[in-house]
CSV table of C-alpha atoms in Angstrom, one decimal:
chain,number,residue,atom,x,y,z
L,1,UNK,CA,0.7,-20.9,-13.8
L,2,UNK,CA,4.5,-20.9,-13.4
L,3,UNK,CA,4.8,-17.6,-15.3
L,4,UNK,CA,2.2,-16.0,-13.0
L,5,UNK,CA,4.2,-17.1,-9.9
L,6,UNK,CA,7.3,-15.7,-11.4
L,7,UNK,CA,5.7,-12.4,-12.2
L,8,UNK,CA,4.1,-12.2,-8.8
L,9,UNK,CA,7.4,-13.1,-7.1
L,10,UNK,CA,9.1,-10.4,-9.0
L,11,UNK,CA,6.6,-7.8,-8.0
L,12,UNK,CA,6.9,-8.9,-4.4
L,13,UNK,CA,10.7,-8.6,-4.6
L,14,UNK,CA,10.5,-5.2,-6.1
L,15,UNK,CA,8.1,-4.2,-3.3
L,16,UNK,CA,10.6,-5.4,-0.7
L,17,UNK,CA,13.5,-3.5,-2.3
L,18,UNK,CA,11.6,-0.3,-2.7
L,19,UNK,CA,10.0,-0.5,0.7
L,20,UNK,CA,13.1,-1.4,2.7
L,21,UNK,CA,11.8,0.3,5.8
L,22,UNK,CA,9.0,-2.3,6.1
L,23,UNK,CA,9.6,-5.6,7.8
L,24,UNK,CA,10.0,-8.2,5.1
L,25,UNK,CA,7.8,-10.5,7.2
L,26,UNK,CA,4.8,-8.1,6.9
L,27,UNK,CA,5.1,-8.0,3.1
L,28,UNK,CA,5.7,-11.8,2.9
L,29,UNK,CA,2.6,-12.4,5.2
L,30,UNK,CA,0.4,-10.4,2.9
L,31,UNK,CA,1.8,-12.0,-0.2
L,32,UNK,CA,0.9,-15.4,1.3
L,33,UNK,CA,-2.6,-14.0,1.9
L,34,UNK,CA,-2.7,-12.9,-1.8
L,35,UNK,CA,-1.6,-16.3,-3.0
L,36,UNK,CA,-4.1,-18.1,-0.8
L,37,UNK,CA,-6.9,-15.8,-2.0
L,38,UNK,CA,-6.1,-16.3,-5.6
L,39,UNK,CA,-5.9,-20.1,-5.1
L,40,UNK,CA,-9.3,-20.1,-3.4
L,41,UNK,CA,-10.8,-18.1,-6.2
L,42,UNK,CA,-9.3,-20.4,-8.8
L,43,UNK,CA,-8.3,-17.6,-11.0
L,44,UNK,CA,-6.6,-17.6,-14.4
L,45,UNK,CA,-2.9,-16.6,-14.3
L,46,UNK,CA,-3.3,-13.2,-16.1
L,47,UNK,CA,-6.0,-12.1,-13.6
L,48,UNK,CA,-3.9,-13.3,-10.7
L,49,UNK,CA,-0.9,-11.3,-12.0
L,50,UNK,CA,-3.0,-8.2,-12.4
L,51,UNK,CA,-4.3,-8.4,-8.9
L,52,UNK,CA,-0.8,-9.0,-7.5
L,53,UNK,CA,0.4,-5.9,-9.2
L,54,UNK,CA,-2.5,-3.9,-7.7
L,55,UNK,CA,-1.8,-5.1,-4.2
L,56,UNK,CA,2.0,-4.5,-4.5
L,57,UNK,CA,1.5,-1.0,-5.9
L,58,UNK,CA,-1.0,-0.3,-3.1
L,59,UNK,CA,1.6,-1.3,-0.5
L,60,UNK,CA,4.3,0.8,-2.3
L,61,UNK,CA,2.2,3.9,-2.3
L,62,UNK,CA,1.1,3.4,1.4
L,63,UNK,CA,4.7,2.9,2.6
L,64,UNK,CA,5.9,5.8,0.5
L,65,UNK,CA,3.3,8.0,2.2
L,66,UNK,CA,5.1,7.3,5.5
L,67,UNK,CA,8.6,7.6,4.1
L,68,UNK,CA,8.5,9.8,1.1
L,69,UNK,CA,11.4,8.3,-0.9
L,70,UNK,CA,10.0,7.7,-4.3
L,71,UNK,CA,7.6,9.1,-6.8
L,72,UNK,CA,4.1,7.9,-5.9
L,73,UNK,CA,2.4,5.7,-8.4
L,74,UNK,CA,-1.2,6.7,-7.7
L,75,UNK,CA,-1.7,8.0,-4.2
L,76,UNK,CA,0.1,11.2,-3.4
L,77,UNK,CA,-1.2,11.9,0.1
L,78,UNK,CA,1.2,11.7,3.0
L,79,UNK,CA,0.5,9.4,6.0
L,80,UNK,CA,-0.4,11.0,9.3
L,81,UNK,CA,2.5,12.0,11.5
L,82,UNK,CA,3.7,9.0,13.5
L,83,UNK,CA,2.3,6.4,11.1
L,84,UNK,CA,4.1,3.1,11.0
L,85,UNK,CA,5.3,1.7,7.7
L,86,UNK,CA,4.3,-1.9,8.7
L,87,UNK,CA,0.8,-0.8,9.5
L,88,UNK,CA,0.6,1.1,6.3
L,89,UNK,CA,1.7,-2.0,4.3
L,90,UNK,CA,-0.8,-4.2,6.1
L,91,UNK,CA,-3.6,-1.8,5.7
L,92,UNK,CA,-2.9,-1.2,2.0
L,93,UNK,CA,-2.7,-4.9,1.2
L,94,UNK,CA,-5.9,-5.6,3.3
L,95,UNK,CA,-7.9,-2.9,1.6
L,96,UNK,CA,-6.8,-4.0,-1.9
L,97,UNK,CA,-7.5,-7.6,-1.2
L,98,UNK,CA,-10.8,-7.1,0.4
L,99,UNK,CA,-12.0,-5.0,-2.6
L,100,UNK,CA,-10.7,-7.5,-5.1
L,101,UNK,CA,-11.9,-10.6,-3.2
L,102,UNK,CA,-15.0,-9.5,-1.3
L,103,UNK,CA,-16.2,-13.0,-0.6
L,104,UNK,CA,-13.0,-13.6,1.4
L,105,UNK,CA,-13.4,-10.5,3.6
L,106,UNK,CA,-13.7,-12.3,6.9
L,107,UNK,CA,-10.3,-14.0,6.2
L,108,UNK,CA,-8.7,-10.7,5.5
L,109,UNK,CA,-10.3,-9.1,8.6
L,110,UNK,CA,-8.7,-11.9,10.8
L,111,UNK,CA,-5.3,-11.5,9.0
L,112,UNK,CA,-5.3,-7.7,9.5
L,113,UNK,CA,-6.0,-8.1,13.2
L,114,UNK,CA,-3.1,-10.6,13.5
L,115,UNK,CA,-0.8,-8.3,11.5
L,116,UNK,CA,-1.5,-5.3,13.6
L,117,UNK,CA,-1.1,-7.2,16.8
L,118,UNK,CA,2.5,-7.8,15.9
């Protein structure tokens, strides 16, 4: 379990460094949502680390679509003109988490509404 937290924390830190135009609070908030979802699902550490990587790469590609600074990992589309990096990060984390933890969809819906309200 400790190794999974270390891996996940490392991925989160990498996401913060690469996505410097995004408020750290937004990424932190969605990382908390990720940890809570994994805890509620009582997953094994390897699966939790895999899901954390998927969420972080989703956020990276979404923010990179707004501010094209890095080579995209998977998604090569650009965001619409005027898109906000914070909204892109929240939307990407929400979409990934809702797909990976469908039973917790209502929780993610509420968290997205709260994130976008800020």
